[in-house]
């Protein structure tokens, strides 16, 4: 398998940079007229897979699946398989982070040989960037990617992420460490997560990797503001698009309108 960074660049060039999310929140299940159950979860995910089949990369939010236990994980496996069958790259939004053998187990689950393994996974580096080493190495060995949380838009995050150590913010140190990882591997398969609604950003001028930017649409992020996040930004959108469901055609059209609005980024 070619490196994730290569496959992502090819997919974005062909299909645009928008990253729709599959977030089966209980309120959305109810709004779509679906039961808040594993059956409703599966139907929600199936509709999203059908609607998003023409996109480069799609991001299932793992928490909303695992809330249903074993049945939820089974539905997530089916969702990942369905997206792959449609030729879509899958970014599992799991935000995993731990140390040692536990991090290695997460790595096997999300970027190894597990049925849950996606093309890429989100990860939290706030036990130290090198705590992610098992995940980074396993992902590289399997041609998969990792998106590392750097600067998030939640107000609570600033207390840690904007703290300064040795003249750099913690968020900047994460961006720099991810950039160094890409320089070592030469694949551009390690990305960072930067909130699209942030007013102050880390310096991304030397970062050669993808930037996942959640917050487009309902959370206040605007297409015209995304250029400041660099040439490889992946605008992530969930609620703004998902509220158009459950009709597949309407859901697809909503996502395509946003994809066209950010097409200049590809």
Tab-separated table of C-alpha atoms in Angstrom:
chain	number	residue	atom	x	y	z
A	1	UNK	CA	0.000	0.000	0.000
A	2	UNK	CA	1.319	3.443	-0.907
A	3	UNK	CA	1.767	5.924	1.958
A	4	UNK	CA	-1.334	7.645	3.264
A	5	UNK	CA	0.045	11.079	2.399
A	6	UNK	CA	0.383	10.054	-1.251
A	7	UNK	CA	-3.080	8.514	-1.416
A	8	UNK	CA	-4.612	11.544	0.285
A	9	UNK	CA	-2.977	13.995	-2.128
A	10	UNK	CA	-4.238	11.982	-5.102
A	11	UNK	CA	-7.753	11.723	-3.699
A	12	UNK	CA	-7.962	15.439	-2.896
A	13	UNK	CA	-6.707	16.376	-6.362
A	14	UNK	CA	-9.454	14.252	-7.904
A	15	UNK	CA	-12.335	14.856	-5.475
A	16	UNK	CA	-11.634	18.038	-3.542
A	17	UNK	CA	-10.483	18.630	0.049
A	18	UNK	CA	-13.780	18.615	1.975
A	19	UNK	CA	-13.945	16.016	4.763
A	20	UNK	CA	-17.576	15.256	5.681
A	21	UNK	CA	-18.193	13.702	9.068
A	22	UNK	CA	-20.437	10.822	10.059
A	23	UNK	CA	-21.632	11.849	13.540
A	24	UNK	CA	-24.665	9.779	14.575
A	25	UNK	CA	-25.556	11.960	17.547
A	26	UNK	CA	-28.783	10.821	19.287
A	27	UNK	CA	-30.437	14.150	18.441
A	28	UNK	CA	-29.614	13.670	14.761
A	29	UNK	CA	-30.922	10.101	14.795
A	30	UNK	CA	-34.204	11.414	16.185
A	31	UNK	CA	-34.283	14.317	13.699
A	32	UNK	CA	-33.877	11.810	10.881
A	33	UNK	CA	-36.783	9.763	12.232
A	34	UNK	CA	-34.480	6.921	13.265
A	35	UNK	CA	-34.496	5.032	16.559
A	36	UNK	CA	-31.689	5.738	19.008
A	37	UNK	CA	-30.472	2.168	18.739
A	38	UNK	CA	-27.959	0.063	16.845
A	39	UNK	CA	-30.497	-0.318	14.038
A	40	UNK	CA	-30.885	3.456	13.801
A	41	UNK	CA	-27.114	3.868	13.934
A	42	UNK	CA	-26.638	1.438	11.054
A	43	UNK	CA	-29.281	3.129	8.923
A	44	UNK	CA	-27.777	6.570	9.614
A	45	UNK	CA	-24.305	5.369	8.648
A	46	UNK	CA	-25.569	3.601	5.521
A	47	UNK	CA	-27.236	6.810	4.320
A	48	UNK	CA	-24.006	8.750	4.902
A	49	UNK	CA	-21.890	6.161	3.086
A	50	UNK	CA	-24.209	6.363	0.079
A	51	UNK	CA	-24.243	10.167	0.114
A	52	UNK	CA	-20.492	10.662	0.571
A	53	UNK	CA	-19.261	8.084	-1.927
A	54	UNK	CA	-17.816	10.729	-4.237
A	55	UNK	CA	-15.610	12.430	-1.643
A	56	UNK	CA	-11.886	12.087	-1.016
A	57	UNK	CA	-11.994	11.402	2.717
A	58	UNK	CA	-14.760	10.937	5.292
A	59	UNK	CA	-14.484	11.104	9.081
A	60	UNK	CA	-16.662	8.826	11.229
A	61	UNK	CA	-16.807	10.074	14.835
A	62	UNK	CA	-15.954	6.945	16.811
A	63	UNK	CA	-17.555	8.058	20.102
A	64	UNK	CA	-21.071	7.980	18.676
A	65	UNK	CA	-20.548	4.390	17.562
A	66	UNK	CA	-18.857	3.052	20.677
A	67	UNK	CA	-21.694	4.471	22.808
A	68	UNK	CA	-23.730	1.497	21.567
A	69	UNK	CA	-21.177	-1.074	22.714
A	70	UNK	CA	-20.380	-4.143	20.631
A	71	UNK	CA	-23.181	-3.414	18.174
A	72	UNK	CA	-21.835	0.080	17.644
A	73	UNK	CA	-18.337	-1.182	16.896
A	74	UNK	CA	-19.822	-3.698	14.470
A	75	UNK	CA	-21.658	-0.842	12.722
A	76	UNK	CA	-18.427	1.146	12.589
A	77	UNK	CA	-16.594	-1.768	10.956
A	78	UNK	CA	-19.370	-1.947	8.356
A	79	UNK	CA	-19.174	1.816	7.805
A	80	UNK	CA	-15.422	1.717	7.268
A	81	UNK	CA	-15.803	-1.189	4.835
A	82	UNK	CA	-18.600	0.580	2.963
A	83	UNK	CA	-16.601	3.781	2.536
A	84	UNK	CA	-13.574	1.825	1.351
A	85	UNK	CA	-15.711	-0.051	-1.165
A	86	UNK	CA	-16.781	3.349	-2.517
A	87	UNK	CA	-13.127	4.354	-2.939
A	88	UNK	CA	-13.208	6.817	-0.029
A	89	UNK	CA	-10.358	7.254	2.454
A	90	UNK	CA	-11.501	6.796	6.062
A	91	UNK	CA	-10.330	8.978	8.941
A	92	UNK	CA	-11.388	7.457	12.261
A	93	UNK	CA	-11.956	10.326	14.675
A	94	UNK	CA	-10.959	8.402	17.806
A	95	UNK	CA	-8.537	10.886	19.447
A	96	UNK	CA	-6.595	8.102	21.119
A	97	UNK	CA	-3.668	8.837	23.405
A	98	UNK	CA	-1.793	6.779	25.992
A	99	UNK	CA	1.663	5.366	26.727
A	100	UNK	CA	3.649	2.217	26.178
A	101	UNK	CA	1.862	-1.064	25.583
A	102	UNK	CA	-1.566	0.594	25.787
A	103	UNK	CA	-0.675	3.002	22.995
A	104	UNK	CA	0.667	0.046	21.020
A	105	UNK	CA	-2.694	-1.708	21.447
A	106	UNK	CA	-4.542	1.376	20.223
A	107	UNK	CA	-2.166	1.439	17.268
A	108	UNK	CA	-2.982	-2.159	16.342
A	109	UNK	CA	-6.689	-1.397	16.604
A	110	UNK	CA	-6.832	1.783	14.513
A	111	UNK	CA	-3.891	1.655	12.072
A	112	UNK	CA	-2.743	-1.969	12.214
A	113	UNK	CA	-4.450	-5.158	11.013
A	114	UNK	CA	-7.663	-4.845	13.040
A	115	UNK	CA	-11.092	-4.787	11.349
A	116	UNK	CA	-11.392	-1.264	12.804
A	117	UNK	CA	-8.198	-0.038	11.127
A	118	UNK	CA	-8.828	3.068	9.055
A	119	UNK	CA	-6.688	4.924	6.522
A	120	UNK	CA	-5.876	7.415	9.281
A	121	UNK	CA	-6.801	8.162	12.884
A	122	UNK	CA	-6.848	11.238	15.110
A	123	UNK	CA	-4.638	11.164	18.206
A	124	UNK	CA	-4.012	13.264	21.301
A	125	UNK	CA	-0.344	14.105	21.991
A	126	UNK	CA	-0.932	15.636	25.405
A	127	UNK	CA	0.944	12.883	27.230
A	128	UNK	CA	3.933	14.068	25.199
A	129	UNK	CA	4.375	13.801	21.438
A	130	UNK	CA	6.702	10.803	21.759
A	131	UNK	CA	4.002	8.894	23.644
A	132	UNK	CA	2.473	8.498	20.166
A	133	UNK	CA	5.541	6.653	18.874
A	134	UNK	CA	3.846	3.197	18.696
A	135	UNK	CA	0.960	4.735	16.758
A	136	UNK	CA	3.213	6.694	14.408
A	137	UNK	CA	5.428	3.691	13.697
A	138	UNK	CA	2.547	1.254	13.201
A	139	UNK	CA	0.782	3.697	10.903
A	140	UNK	CA	3.925	4.175	8.822
A	141	UNK	CA	4.478	0.418	8.575
A	142	UNK	CA	0.939	-0.081	7.238
A	143	UNK	CA	0.785	2.946	4.935
A	144	UNK	CA	-1.680	4.740	7.179
A	145	UNK	CA	-1.821	8.258	8.613
A	146	UNK	CA	-2.149	10.040	11.958
A	147	UNK	CA	-3.728	13.445	12.605
A	148	UNK	CA	-2.378	14.907	15.840
A	149	UNK	CA	-4.408	17.389	17.868
A	150	UNK	CA	-2.486	20.657	17.989
A	151	UNK	CA	-4.739	23.712	18.412
A	152	UNK	CA	-8.390	22.971	19.052
A	153	UNK	CA	-11.224	25.477	19.161
A	154	UNK	CA	-12.751	24.492	22.504
A	155	UNK	CA	-12.133	27.240	25.080
A	156	UNK	CA	-10.746	24.762	27.634
A	157	UNK	CA	-7.934	23.785	25.288
A	158	UNK	CA	-6.203	27.158	25.366
A	159	UNK	CA	-4.985	26.718	28.940
A	160	UNK	CA	-2.722	23.894	27.797
A	161	UNK	CA	-2.226	24.554	24.103
A	162	UNK	CA	-1.336	28.232	24.436
A	163	UNK	CA	1.023	27.711	27.367
A	164	UNK	CA	4.603	28.653	26.514
A	165	UNK	CA	7.593	26.378	27.031
A	166	UNK	CA	11.074	27.480	25.958
A	167	UNK	CA	9.624	30.313	23.888
A	168	UNK	CA	7.075	28.235	21.966
A	169	UNK	CA	3.438	27.509	22.659
A	170	UNK	CA	2.647	23.879	23.328
A	171	UNK	CA	0.500	23.849	20.164
A	172	UNK	CA	3.464	25.102	18.138
A	173	UNK	CA	5.679	22.371	19.571
A	174	UNK	CA	3.133	19.771	18.404
A	175	UNK	CA	3.051	21.245	14.890
A	176	UNK	CA	6.847	21.304	14.803
A	177	UNK	CA	7.116	17.696	16.026
A	178	UNK	CA	4.607	16.499	13.428
A	179	UNK	CA	6.531	18.386	10.759
A	180	UNK	CA	9.777	16.767	11.855
A	181	UNK	CA	8.113	13.344	11.609
A	182	UNK	CA	7.128	14.077	8.017
A	183	UNK	CA	10.653	15.161	7.166
A	184	UNK	CA	12.001	11.858	8.508
A	185	UNK	CA	9.536	9.664	6.609
A	186	UNK	CA	9.169	11.862	3.530
A	187	UNK	CA	5.540	10.750	3.115
A	188	UNK	CA	3.508	13.648	4.504
A	189	UNK	CA	1.332	11.137	6.330
A	190	UNK	CA	1.282	12.907	9.701
A	191	UNK	CA	-1.231	15.719	9.875
A	192	UNK	CA	-2.301	18.160	12.556
A	193	UNK	CA	-5.734	19.236	13.751
A	194	UNK	CA	-6.258	23.000	13.879
A	195	UNK	CA	-9.661	24.515	14.656
A	196	UNK	CA	-11.008	26.458	11.683
A	197	UNK	CA	-12.544	29.090	13.966
A	198	UNK	CA	-9.373	30.014	15.864
A	199	UNK	CA	-8.248	33.610	15.568
A	200	UNK	CA	-4.637	32.895	16.534
A	201	UNK	CA	-2.938	29.969	14.822
A	202	UNK	CA	0.379	28.187	15.237
A	203	UNK	CA	2.930	28.968	12.545
A	204	UNK	CA	2.226	26.485	9.739
A	205	UNK	CA	4.599	27.991	7.181
A	206	UNK	CA	7.153	25.172	7.498
A	207	UNK	CA	4.663	22.356	8.038
A	208	UNK	CA	4.551	19.888	5.156
A	209	UNK	CA	1.545	17.745	5.939
A	210	UNK	CA	-2.244	17.846	5.875
A	211	UNK	CA	-4.164	20.136	8.238
A	212	UNK	CA	-7.548	18.883	9.377
A	213	UNK	CA	-9.678	21.942	10.154
A	214	UNK	CA	-12.940	21.151	11.954
A	215	UNK	CA	-15.550	23.840	12.475
A	216	UNK	CA	-16.710	24.744	8.957
A	217	UNK	CA	-20.319	25.868	8.739
A	218	UNK	CA	-22.477	25.492	11.846
A	219	UNK	CA	-19.553	26.202	14.184
A	220	UNK	CA	-18.717	29.458	12.438
A	221	UNK	CA	-15.851	28.547	10.107
A	222	UNK	CA	-16.071	30.189	6.674
A	223	UNK	CA	-14.627	28.876	3.396
A	224	UNK	CA	-12.926	32.217	2.681
A	225	UNK	CA	-10.918	31.979	5.913
A	226	UNK	CA	-9.402	28.549	5.261
A	227	UNK	CA	-6.492	29.721	3.112
A	228	UNK	CA	-4.597	30.836	6.215
A	229	UNK	CA	-4.291	27.165	7.211
A	230	UNK	CA	-2.041	26.317	4.278
A	231	UNK	CA	-2.241	24.562	0.950
A	232	UNK	CA	-3.107	21.114	2.313
A	233	UNK	CA	-6.051	21.992	4.519
A	234	UNK	CA	-8.924	19.506	4.849
A	235	UNK	CA	-12.006	21.422	5.996
A	236	UNK	CA	-14.080	19.088	8.179
A	237	UNK	CA	-17.839	19.524	8.357
A	238	UNK	CA	-20.538	17.554	10.149
A	239	UNK	CA	-23.654	19.329	11.453
A	240	UNK	CA	-23.824	21.822	8.578
A	241	UNK	CA	-24.218	18.919	6.152
A	242	UNK	CA	-25.897	16.236	8.267
A	243	UNK	CA	-28.923	18.366	9.058
A	244	UNK	CA	-29.865	17.984	5.363
A	245	UNK	CA	-30.549	14.267	5.902
A	246	UNK	CA	-32.015	11.699	5.862
A	247	UNK	CA	-32.658	12.063	2.130
A	248	UNK	CA	-29.528	10.791	0.381
A	249	UNK	CA	-29.754	13.214	-2.529
A	250	UNK	CA	-30.247	16.220	-0.244
A	251	UNK	CA	-27.386	15.132	1.986
A	252	UNK	CA	-25.083	14.673	-0.990
A	253	UNK	CA	-26.106	18.028	-2.479
A	254	UNK	CA	-25.426	19.819	0.815
A	255	UNK	CA	-21.938	18.315	1.008
A	256	UNK	CA	-21.234	19.057	-2.646
A	257	UNK	CA	-22.151	22.732	-2.192
A	258	UNK	CA	-19.540	23.058	0.538
A	259	UNK	CA	-17.043	21.038	-1.469
A	260	UNK	CA	-17.470	23.448	-4.367
A	261	UNK	CA	-17.052	26.404	-1.981
A	262	UNK	CA	-13.644	25.139	-0.856
A	263	UNK	CA	-12.535	23.702	-4.209
A	264	UNK	CA	-9.873	26.400	-4.553
A	265	UNK	CA	-7.935	24.702	-1.756
A	266	UNK	CA	-7.339	21.489	-3.738
